[in-house]
Tab-separated table of C-alpha atoms in Angstrom:
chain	number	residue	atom	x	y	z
S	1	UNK	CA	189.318	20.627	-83.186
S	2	UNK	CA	191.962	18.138	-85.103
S	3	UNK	CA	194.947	20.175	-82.772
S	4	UNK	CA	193.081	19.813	-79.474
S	5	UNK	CA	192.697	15.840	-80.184
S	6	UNK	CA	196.162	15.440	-81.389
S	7	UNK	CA	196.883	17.422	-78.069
S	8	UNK	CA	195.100	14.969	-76.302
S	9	UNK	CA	195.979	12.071	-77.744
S	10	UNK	CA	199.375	13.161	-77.580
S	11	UNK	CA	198.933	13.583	-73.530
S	12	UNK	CA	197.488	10.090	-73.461
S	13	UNK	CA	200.160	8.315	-75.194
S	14	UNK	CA	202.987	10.475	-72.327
S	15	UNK	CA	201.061	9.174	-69.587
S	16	UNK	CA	200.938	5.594	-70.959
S	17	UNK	CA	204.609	5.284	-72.031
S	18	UNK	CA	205.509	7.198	-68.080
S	19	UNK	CA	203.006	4.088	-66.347
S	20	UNK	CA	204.232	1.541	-68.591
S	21	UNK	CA	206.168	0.272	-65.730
S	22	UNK	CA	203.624	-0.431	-63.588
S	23	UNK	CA	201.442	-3.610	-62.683
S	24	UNK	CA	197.585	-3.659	-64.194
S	25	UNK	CA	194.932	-3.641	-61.601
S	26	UNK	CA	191.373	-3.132	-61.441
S	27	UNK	CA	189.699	-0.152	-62.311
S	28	UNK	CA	189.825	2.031	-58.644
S	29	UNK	CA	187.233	4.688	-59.867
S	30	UNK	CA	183.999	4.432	-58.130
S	31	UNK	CA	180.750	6.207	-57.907
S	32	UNK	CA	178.649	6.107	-55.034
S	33	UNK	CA	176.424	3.536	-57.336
S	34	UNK	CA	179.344	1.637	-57.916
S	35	UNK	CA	180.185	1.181	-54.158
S	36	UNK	CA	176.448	-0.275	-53.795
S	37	UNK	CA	176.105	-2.106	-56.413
S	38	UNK	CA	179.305	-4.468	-55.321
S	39	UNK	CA	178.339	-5.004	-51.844
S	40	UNK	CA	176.310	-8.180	-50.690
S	41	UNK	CA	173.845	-7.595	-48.257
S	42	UNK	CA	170.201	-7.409	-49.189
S	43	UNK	CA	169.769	-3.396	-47.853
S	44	UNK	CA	172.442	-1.060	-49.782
S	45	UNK	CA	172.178	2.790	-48.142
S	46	UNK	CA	174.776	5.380	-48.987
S	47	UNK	CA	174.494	8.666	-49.772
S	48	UNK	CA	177.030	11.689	-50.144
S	49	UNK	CA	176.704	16.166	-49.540
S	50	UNK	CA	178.634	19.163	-49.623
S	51	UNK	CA	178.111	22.505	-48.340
S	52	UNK	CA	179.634	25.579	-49.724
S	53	UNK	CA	180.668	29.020	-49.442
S	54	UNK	CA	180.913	31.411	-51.982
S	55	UNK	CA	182.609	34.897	-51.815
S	56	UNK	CA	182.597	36.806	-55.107
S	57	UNK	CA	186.182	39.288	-54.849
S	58	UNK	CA	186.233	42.812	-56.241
S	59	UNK	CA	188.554	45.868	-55.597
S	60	UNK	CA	185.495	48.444	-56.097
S	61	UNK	CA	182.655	46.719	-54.602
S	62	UNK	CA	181.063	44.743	-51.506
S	63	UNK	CA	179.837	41.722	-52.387
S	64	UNK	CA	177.592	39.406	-50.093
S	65	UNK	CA	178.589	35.983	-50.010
S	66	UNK	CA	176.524	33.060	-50.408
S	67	UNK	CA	176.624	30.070	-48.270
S	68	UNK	CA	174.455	26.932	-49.467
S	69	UNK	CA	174.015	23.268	-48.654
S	70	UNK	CA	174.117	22.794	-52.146
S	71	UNK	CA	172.837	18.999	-52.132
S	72	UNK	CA	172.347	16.440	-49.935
S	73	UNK	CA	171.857	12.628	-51.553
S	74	UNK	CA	170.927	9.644	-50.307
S	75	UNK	CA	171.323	6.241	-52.131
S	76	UNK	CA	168.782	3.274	-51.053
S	77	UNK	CA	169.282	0.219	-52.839
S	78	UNK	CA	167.814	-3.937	-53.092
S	79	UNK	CA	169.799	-7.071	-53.958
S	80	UNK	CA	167.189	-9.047	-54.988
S	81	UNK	CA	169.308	-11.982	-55.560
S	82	UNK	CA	172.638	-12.320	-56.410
S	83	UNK	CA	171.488	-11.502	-60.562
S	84	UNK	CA	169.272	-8.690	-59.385
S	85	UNK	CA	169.770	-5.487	-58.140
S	86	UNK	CA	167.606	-1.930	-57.348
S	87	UNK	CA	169.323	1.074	-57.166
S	88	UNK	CA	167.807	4.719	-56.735
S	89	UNK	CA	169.178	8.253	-55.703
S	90	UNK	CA	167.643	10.881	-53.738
S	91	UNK	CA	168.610	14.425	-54.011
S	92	UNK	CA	168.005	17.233	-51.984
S	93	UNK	CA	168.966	20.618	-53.277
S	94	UNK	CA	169.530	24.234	-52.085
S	95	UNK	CA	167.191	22.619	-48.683
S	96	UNK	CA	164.237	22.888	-51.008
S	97	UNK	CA	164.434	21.304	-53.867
S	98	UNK	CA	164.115	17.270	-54.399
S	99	UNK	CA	165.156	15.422	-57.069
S	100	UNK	CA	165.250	11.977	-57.922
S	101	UNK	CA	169.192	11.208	-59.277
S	102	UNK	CA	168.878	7.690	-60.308
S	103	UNK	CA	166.170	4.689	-60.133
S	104	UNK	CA	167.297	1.828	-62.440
S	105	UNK	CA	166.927	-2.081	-62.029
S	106	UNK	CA	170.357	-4.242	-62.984
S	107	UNK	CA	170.284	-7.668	-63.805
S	108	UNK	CA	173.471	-9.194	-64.250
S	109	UNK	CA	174.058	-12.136	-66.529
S	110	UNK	CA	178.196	-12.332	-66.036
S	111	UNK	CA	180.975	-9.548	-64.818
S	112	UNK	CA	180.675	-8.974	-68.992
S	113	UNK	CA	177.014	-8.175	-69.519
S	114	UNK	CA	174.310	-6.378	-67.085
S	115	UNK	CA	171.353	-5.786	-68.401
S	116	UNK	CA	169.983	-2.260	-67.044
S	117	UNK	CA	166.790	0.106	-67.165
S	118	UNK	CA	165.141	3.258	-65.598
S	119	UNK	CA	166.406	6.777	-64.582
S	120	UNK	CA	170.059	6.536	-65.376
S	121	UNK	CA	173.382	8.822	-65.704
S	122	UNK	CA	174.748	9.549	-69.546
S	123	UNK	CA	177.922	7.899	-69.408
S	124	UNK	CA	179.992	11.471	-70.838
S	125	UNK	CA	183.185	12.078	-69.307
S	126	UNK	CA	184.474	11.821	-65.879
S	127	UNK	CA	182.134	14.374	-63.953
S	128	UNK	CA	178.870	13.275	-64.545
S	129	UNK	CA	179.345	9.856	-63.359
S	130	UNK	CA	181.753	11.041	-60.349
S	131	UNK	CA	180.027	14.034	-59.228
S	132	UNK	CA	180.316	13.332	-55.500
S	133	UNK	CA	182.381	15.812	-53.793
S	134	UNK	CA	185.608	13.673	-52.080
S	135	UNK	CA	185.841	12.196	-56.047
S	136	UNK	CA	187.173	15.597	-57.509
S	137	UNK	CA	189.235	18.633	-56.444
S	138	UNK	CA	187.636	22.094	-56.201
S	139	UNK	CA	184.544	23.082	-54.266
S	140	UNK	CA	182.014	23.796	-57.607
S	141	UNK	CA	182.111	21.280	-60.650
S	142	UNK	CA	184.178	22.378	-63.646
S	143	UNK	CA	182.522	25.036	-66.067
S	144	UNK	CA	182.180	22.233	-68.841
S	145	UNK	CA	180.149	20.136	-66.931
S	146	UNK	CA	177.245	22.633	-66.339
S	147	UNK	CA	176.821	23.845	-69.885
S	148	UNK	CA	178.100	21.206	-72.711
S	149	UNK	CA	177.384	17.687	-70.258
S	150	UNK	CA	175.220	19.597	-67.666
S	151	UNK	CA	175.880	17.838	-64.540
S	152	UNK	CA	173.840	15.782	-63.171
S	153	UNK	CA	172.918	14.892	-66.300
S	154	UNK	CA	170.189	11.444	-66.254
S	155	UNK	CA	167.505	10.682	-68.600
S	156	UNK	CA	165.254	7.203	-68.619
S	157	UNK	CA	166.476	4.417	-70.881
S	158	UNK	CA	167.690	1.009	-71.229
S	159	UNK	CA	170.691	-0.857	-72.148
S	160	UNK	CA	174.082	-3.239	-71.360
S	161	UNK	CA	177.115	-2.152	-69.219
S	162	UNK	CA	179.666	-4.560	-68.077
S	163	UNK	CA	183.395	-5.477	-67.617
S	164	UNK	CA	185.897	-7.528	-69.988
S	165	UNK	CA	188.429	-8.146	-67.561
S	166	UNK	CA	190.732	-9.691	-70.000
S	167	UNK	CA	190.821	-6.866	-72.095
S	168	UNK	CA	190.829	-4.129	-69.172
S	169	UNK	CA	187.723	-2.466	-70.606
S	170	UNK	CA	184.430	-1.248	-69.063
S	171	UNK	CA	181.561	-0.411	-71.201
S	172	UNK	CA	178.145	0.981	-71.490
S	173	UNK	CA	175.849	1.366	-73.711
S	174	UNK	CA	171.964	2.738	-73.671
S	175	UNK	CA	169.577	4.094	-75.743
S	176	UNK	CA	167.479	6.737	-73.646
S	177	UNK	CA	165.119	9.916	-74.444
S	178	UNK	CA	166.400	13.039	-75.655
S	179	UNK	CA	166.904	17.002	-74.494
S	180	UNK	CA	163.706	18.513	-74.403
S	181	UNK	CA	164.334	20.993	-77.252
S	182	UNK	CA	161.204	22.247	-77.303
S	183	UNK	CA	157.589	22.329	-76.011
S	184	UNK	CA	156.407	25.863	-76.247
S	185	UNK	CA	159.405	27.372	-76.591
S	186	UNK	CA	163.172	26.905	-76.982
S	187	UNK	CA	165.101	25.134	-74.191
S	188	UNK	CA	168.636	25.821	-75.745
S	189	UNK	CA	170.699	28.823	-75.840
S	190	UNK	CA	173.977	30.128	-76.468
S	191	UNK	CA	174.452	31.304	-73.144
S	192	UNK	CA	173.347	28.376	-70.992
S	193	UNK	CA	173.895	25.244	-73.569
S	194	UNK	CA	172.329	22.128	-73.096
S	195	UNK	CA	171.443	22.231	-69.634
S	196	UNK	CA	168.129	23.786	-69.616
S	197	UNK	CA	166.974	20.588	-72.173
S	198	UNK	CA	167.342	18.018	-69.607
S	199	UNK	CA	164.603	16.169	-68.705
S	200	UNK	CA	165.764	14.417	-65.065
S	201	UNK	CA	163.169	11.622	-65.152
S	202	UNK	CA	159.922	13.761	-64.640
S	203	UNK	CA	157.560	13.750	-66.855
S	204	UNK	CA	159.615	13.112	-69.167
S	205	UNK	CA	158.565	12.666	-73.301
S	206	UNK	CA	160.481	11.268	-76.293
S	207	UNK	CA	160.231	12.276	-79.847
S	208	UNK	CA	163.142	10.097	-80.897
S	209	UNK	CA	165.668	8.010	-79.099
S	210	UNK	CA	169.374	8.799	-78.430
S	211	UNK	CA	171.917	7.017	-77.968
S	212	UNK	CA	174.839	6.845	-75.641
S	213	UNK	CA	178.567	4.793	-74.887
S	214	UNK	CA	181.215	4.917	-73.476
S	215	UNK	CA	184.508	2.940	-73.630
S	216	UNK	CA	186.732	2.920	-70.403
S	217	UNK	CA	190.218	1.257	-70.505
S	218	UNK	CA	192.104	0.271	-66.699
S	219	UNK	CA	194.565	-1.578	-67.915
S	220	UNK	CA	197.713	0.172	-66.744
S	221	UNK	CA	198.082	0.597	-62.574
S	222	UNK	CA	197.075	4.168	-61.988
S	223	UNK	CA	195.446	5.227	-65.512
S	224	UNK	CA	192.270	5.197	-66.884
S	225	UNK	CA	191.388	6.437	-70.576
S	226	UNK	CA	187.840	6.948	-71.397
S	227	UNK	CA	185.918	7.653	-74.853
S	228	UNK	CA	182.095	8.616	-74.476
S	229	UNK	CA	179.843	9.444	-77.497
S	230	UNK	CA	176.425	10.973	-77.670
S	231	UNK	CA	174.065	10.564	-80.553
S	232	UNK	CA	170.093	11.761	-81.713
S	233	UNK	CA	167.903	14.831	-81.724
S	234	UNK	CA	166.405	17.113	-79.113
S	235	UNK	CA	162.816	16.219	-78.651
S	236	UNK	CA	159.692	18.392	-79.493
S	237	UNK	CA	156.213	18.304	-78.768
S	238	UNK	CA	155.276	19.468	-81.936
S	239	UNK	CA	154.984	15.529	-83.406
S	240	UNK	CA	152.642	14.289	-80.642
S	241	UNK	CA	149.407	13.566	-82.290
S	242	UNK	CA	150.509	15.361	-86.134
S	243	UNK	CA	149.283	13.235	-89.007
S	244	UNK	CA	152.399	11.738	-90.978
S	245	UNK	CA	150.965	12.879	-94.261
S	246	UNK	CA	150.689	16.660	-92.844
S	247	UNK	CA	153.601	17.764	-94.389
S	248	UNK	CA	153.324	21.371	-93.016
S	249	UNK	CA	153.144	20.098	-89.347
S	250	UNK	CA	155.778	17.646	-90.221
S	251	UNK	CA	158.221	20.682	-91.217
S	252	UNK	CA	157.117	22.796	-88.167
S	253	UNK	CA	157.673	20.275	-85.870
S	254	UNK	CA	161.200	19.252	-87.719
S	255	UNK	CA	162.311	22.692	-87.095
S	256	UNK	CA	162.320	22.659	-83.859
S	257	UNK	CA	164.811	19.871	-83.109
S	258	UNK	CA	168.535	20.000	-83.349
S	259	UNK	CA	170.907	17.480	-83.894
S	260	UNK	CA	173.449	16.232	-81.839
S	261	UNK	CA	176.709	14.541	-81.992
S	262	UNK	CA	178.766	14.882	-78.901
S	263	UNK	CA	182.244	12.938	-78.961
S	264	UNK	CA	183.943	12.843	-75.179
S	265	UNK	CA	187.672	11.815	-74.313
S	266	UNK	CA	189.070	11.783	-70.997
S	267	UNK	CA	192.267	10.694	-69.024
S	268	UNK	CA	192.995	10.192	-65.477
S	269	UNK	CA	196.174	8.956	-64.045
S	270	UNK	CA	197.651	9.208	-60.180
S	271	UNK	CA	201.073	7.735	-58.957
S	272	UNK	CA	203.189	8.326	-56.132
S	273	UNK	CA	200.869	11.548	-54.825
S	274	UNK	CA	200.820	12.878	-58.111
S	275	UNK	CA	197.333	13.507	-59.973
S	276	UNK	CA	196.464	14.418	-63.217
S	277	UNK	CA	193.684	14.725	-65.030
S	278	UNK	CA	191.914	15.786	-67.930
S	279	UNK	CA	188.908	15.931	-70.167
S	280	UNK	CA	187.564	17.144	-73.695
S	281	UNK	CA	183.687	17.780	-74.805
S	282	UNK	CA	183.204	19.005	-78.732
S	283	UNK	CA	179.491	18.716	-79.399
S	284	UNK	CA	178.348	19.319	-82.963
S	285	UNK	CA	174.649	20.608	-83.578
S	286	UNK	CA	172.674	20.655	-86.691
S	287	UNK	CA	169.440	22.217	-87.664
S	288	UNK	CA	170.167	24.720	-85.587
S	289	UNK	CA	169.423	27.413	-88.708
S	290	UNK	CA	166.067	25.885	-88.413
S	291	UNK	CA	165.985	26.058	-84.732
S	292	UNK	CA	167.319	29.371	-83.767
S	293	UNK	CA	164.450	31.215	-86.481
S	294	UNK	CA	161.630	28.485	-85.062
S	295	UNK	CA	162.242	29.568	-81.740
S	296	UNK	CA	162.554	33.163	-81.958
S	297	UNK	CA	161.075	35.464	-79.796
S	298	UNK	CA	159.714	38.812	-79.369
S	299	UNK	CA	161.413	39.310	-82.608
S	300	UNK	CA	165.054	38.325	-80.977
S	301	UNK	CA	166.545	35.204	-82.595
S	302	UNK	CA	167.658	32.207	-80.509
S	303	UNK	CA	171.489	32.008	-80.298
S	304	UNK	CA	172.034	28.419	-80.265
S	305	UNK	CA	176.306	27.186	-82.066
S	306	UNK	CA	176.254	24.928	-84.538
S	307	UNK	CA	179.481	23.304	-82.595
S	308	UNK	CA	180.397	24.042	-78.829
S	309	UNK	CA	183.907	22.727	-77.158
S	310	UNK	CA	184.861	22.741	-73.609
S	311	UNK	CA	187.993	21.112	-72.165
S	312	UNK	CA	189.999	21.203	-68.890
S	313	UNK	CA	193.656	20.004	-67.479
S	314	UNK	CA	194.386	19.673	-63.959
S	315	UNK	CA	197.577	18.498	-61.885
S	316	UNK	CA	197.626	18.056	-58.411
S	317	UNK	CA	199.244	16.587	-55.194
S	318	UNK	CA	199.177	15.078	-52.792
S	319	UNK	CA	201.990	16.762	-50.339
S	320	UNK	CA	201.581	14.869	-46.970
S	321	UNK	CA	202.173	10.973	-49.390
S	322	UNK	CA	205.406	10.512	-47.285
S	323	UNK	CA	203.982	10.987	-44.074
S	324	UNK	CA	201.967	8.433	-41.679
S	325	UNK	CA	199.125	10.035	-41.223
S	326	UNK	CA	195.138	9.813	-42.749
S	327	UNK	CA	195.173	13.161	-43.727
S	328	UNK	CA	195.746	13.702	-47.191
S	329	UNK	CA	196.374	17.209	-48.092
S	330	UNK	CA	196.130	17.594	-52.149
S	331	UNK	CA	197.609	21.659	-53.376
S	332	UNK	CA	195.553	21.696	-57.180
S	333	UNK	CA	195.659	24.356	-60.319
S	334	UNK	CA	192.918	23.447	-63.171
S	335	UNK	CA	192.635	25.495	-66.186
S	336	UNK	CA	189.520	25.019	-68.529
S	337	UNK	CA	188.550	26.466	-71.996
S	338	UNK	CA	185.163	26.565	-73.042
S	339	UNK	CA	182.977	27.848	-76.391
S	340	UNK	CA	179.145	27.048	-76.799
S	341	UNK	CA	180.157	29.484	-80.262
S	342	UNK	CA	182.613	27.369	-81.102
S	343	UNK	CA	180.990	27.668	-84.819
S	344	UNK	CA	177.600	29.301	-85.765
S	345	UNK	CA	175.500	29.578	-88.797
S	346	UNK	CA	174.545	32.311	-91.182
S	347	UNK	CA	171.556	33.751	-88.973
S	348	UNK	CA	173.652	34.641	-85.628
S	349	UNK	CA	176.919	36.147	-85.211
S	350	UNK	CA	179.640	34.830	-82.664
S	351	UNK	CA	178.631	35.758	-79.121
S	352	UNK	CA	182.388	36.835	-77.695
S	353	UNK	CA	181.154	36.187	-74.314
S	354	UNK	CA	180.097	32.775	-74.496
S	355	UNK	CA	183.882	32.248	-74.994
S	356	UNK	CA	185.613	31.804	-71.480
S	357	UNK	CA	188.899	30.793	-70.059
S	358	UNK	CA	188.845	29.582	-66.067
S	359	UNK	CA	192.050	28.830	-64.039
S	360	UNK	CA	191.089	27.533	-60.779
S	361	UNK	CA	193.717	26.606	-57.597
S	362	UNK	CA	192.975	25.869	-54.331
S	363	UNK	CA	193.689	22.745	-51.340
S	364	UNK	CA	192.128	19.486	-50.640
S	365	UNK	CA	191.994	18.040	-47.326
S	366	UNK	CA	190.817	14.661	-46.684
S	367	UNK	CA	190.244	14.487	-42.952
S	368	UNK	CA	189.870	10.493	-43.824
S	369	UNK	CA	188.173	8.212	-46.924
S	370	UNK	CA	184.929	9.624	-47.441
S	371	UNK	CA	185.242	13.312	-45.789
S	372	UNK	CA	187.255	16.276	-47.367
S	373	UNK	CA	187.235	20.071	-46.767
S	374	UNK	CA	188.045	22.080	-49.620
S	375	UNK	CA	189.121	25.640	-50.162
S	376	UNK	CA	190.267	27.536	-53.704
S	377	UNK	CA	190.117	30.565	-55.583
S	378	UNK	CA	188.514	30.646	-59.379
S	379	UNK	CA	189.600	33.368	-61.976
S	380	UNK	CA	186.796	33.624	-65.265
S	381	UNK	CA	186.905	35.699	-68.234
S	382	UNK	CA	185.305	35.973	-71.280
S	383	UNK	CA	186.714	36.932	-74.822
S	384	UNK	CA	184.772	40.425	-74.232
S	385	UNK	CA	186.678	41.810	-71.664
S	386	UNK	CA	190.199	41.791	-70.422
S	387	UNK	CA	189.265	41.559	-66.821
S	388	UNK	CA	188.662	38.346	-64.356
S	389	UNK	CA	185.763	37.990	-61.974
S	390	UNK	CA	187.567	36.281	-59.102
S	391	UNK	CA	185.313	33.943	-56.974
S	392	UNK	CA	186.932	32.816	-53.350
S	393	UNK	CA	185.097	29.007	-52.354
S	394	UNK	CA	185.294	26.814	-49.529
S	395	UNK	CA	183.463	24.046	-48.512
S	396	UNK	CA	183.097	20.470	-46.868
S	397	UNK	CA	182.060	17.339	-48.797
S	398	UNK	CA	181.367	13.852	-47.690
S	399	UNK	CA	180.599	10.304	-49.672
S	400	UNK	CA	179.929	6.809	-47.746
């Protein structure tokens, strides 16, 4: 962990001595939120989809491929006045499923401090607050997103966010509910991480609150450094309605929560056609001795790390810069590492296969703002086996 942050750091401090050059301006990252939430009229609608095709690649077998309109959001919001604002997401999935992404209230007291509540996006990393399709390369999210931060990941809470111009920073900072950890039976694993704990907004319980920030700095023309934490527990159902001197109940219901202290850093940085970009995740769980016995079943014991790490580079660019045209036609290679048995404790034994490597390359083409197709090919492998399951995608994406 100490070599992959000096590694990072290390990055950082290359890309900040190669921009030094350059002029400071205003932090050009946006969300789909974002883009609403700075306009003036009293209606805001936006939204933002992507269809995709996926075509799994083997020398011994057919495969079927799989075509999806994978989501399909739309983004309503109210300017109350010119202090407060409504914003909410809608999200259709897979044609059948709906979600609802976002629903918070803003009031805004200067460009320094906004005051803001409801259904909101944990601020970790880059792509679980830009998620929309033309604000990445690649047709599917990066394998660290869906497991360690799963994407989209939003819980209900309150908080501050704001900008200090002067100091090129943008902050946020909330305290919201938890993973659902458990309520009848465990909701993390080894193989799937955190993302079957998240509680989107519905029905949603807390145990105890969590806490997250995130630190972004804009201060150099091109380059944007981020640092995200997450702190707390996993909730459980076991404390709702236990007396406080039951200390039986009290130990029951302790052991089945697990800790959490998740520490994000991220870089992004584009000049002159060139992109690069790059994020880290290293979560580290406690409890989870507790948890993994707790929640065993059938006689099989939970597999939940006690630390998991997931981190990804990518360079890209963007080969029609010196040409007068629209189009913008972006070649890309990512490679990503990740490890939800990064560490374990004395009841479970590494899981090899929860250990993967990813290199995926592909092409970009933005037709114009707001409307890309994309095409690439992924190559995964686990530490238990030598092979790679090869995964051909294309798709087309849109954001307005």
């Amino acid at each position: 962990m100490k070599k992959l942050l000096l590694s990072f750091l290390i990055v950082s401090a290359g890309l900040l001595a190669f921009a030094q050059e350059d002029e400071n301006n205003p932090n050009q990252y946006t969300n789909s939120a974002d883009n609403l939430l700075i306009q003036d009229s009293k209606l805001l609608i936006g939204g933002y989809g992507e269809v995709h095709y996926n075509q799994p690649l083997s020398g011994d077998t057919y495969n079927n491929g799989k075509l999806d309109v994978h989501r399909v959001v739309m983004l309503l919001g109210y300017n109350f006045n010119e202090k407060t604002q409504f914003i909410t997401e809608i999200e259709y999935e897979h044609v059948k499923e709906v979600y609802v992404e976002q629903a918070f209230l803003q009031y805004k007291l200067n460009n320094a401090i906004n005051f803001r509540g409801g259904l909101m996006l944990v601020p970790m990393g880059i792509i679980n607050e830009y998620h929309e399709p033309t604000t990445f390369n690649g047709v599917e999210r990066p394998l660290v997103d869906n497991t360690i931060t799963p994407t989209t990941w939003r819980e209900i809470g309150f908080g501050i966010t704001g900008t200090i111009l002067p100091a090129s920073l943008k902050y946020q900072a909330y305290v919201m509910n938890g993973f659902n950890g458990y309520d009848g039976s465990a909701k993390l694993s080894g193989a799937k991480g955190m993302r079957s704990g998240r509680q989107k907004g519905a029905e949603s319980y807390m145990s105890a609150p969590n806490f997250a920030g995130k630190i972004e700095y804009f201060g150099i023309r091109g380059l944007n450094l981020g640092v995200s934490t997450y702190l707390g527990k996993t909730q459980s159902t076991l404390y709702n309605g236990i007396d406080k001197d039951d200390d039986a109940a009290v130990a029951m219901a302790d052991s089945s929560v697990v800790g959490i202290s998740m520490l994000g850093l991220d870089a992004r940085y584009s000049v002159k056609g060139l992109q690069l970009c790059g994020q880290l995740y290293y979560a580290s769980l406690s409890n989870t001795d507790e948890y993994n016995a707790f929640t065993a079943k059938d006689g099989s014991m939970n597999d939940v790390g006690s630390a998991m790490i997931g981190y990804y580079a990518e360079a890209a660019y963007n080969v029609f810069r010196t040409v007068d045209t629209e189009l913008q036609l972006t070649p890309f290679v990512r490679y990503e590492f990740l490890n939800t048995h990064s560490s374990v404790e004395n009841n479970i034994a590494k899981n090899t296969s929860y250990k993967k490597t990813a290199i995926t390359t592909g092409l970009t083409l933005a037709l114009t703002k707001g409307a890309v197709v994309k095409t690439d090919i992924q190559f995964v492998k686990n530490a238990a086996t030598d092979t790679y399951a090869k995964t051909f995608s294309a798709g087309i994406g849109v954001m307005f």
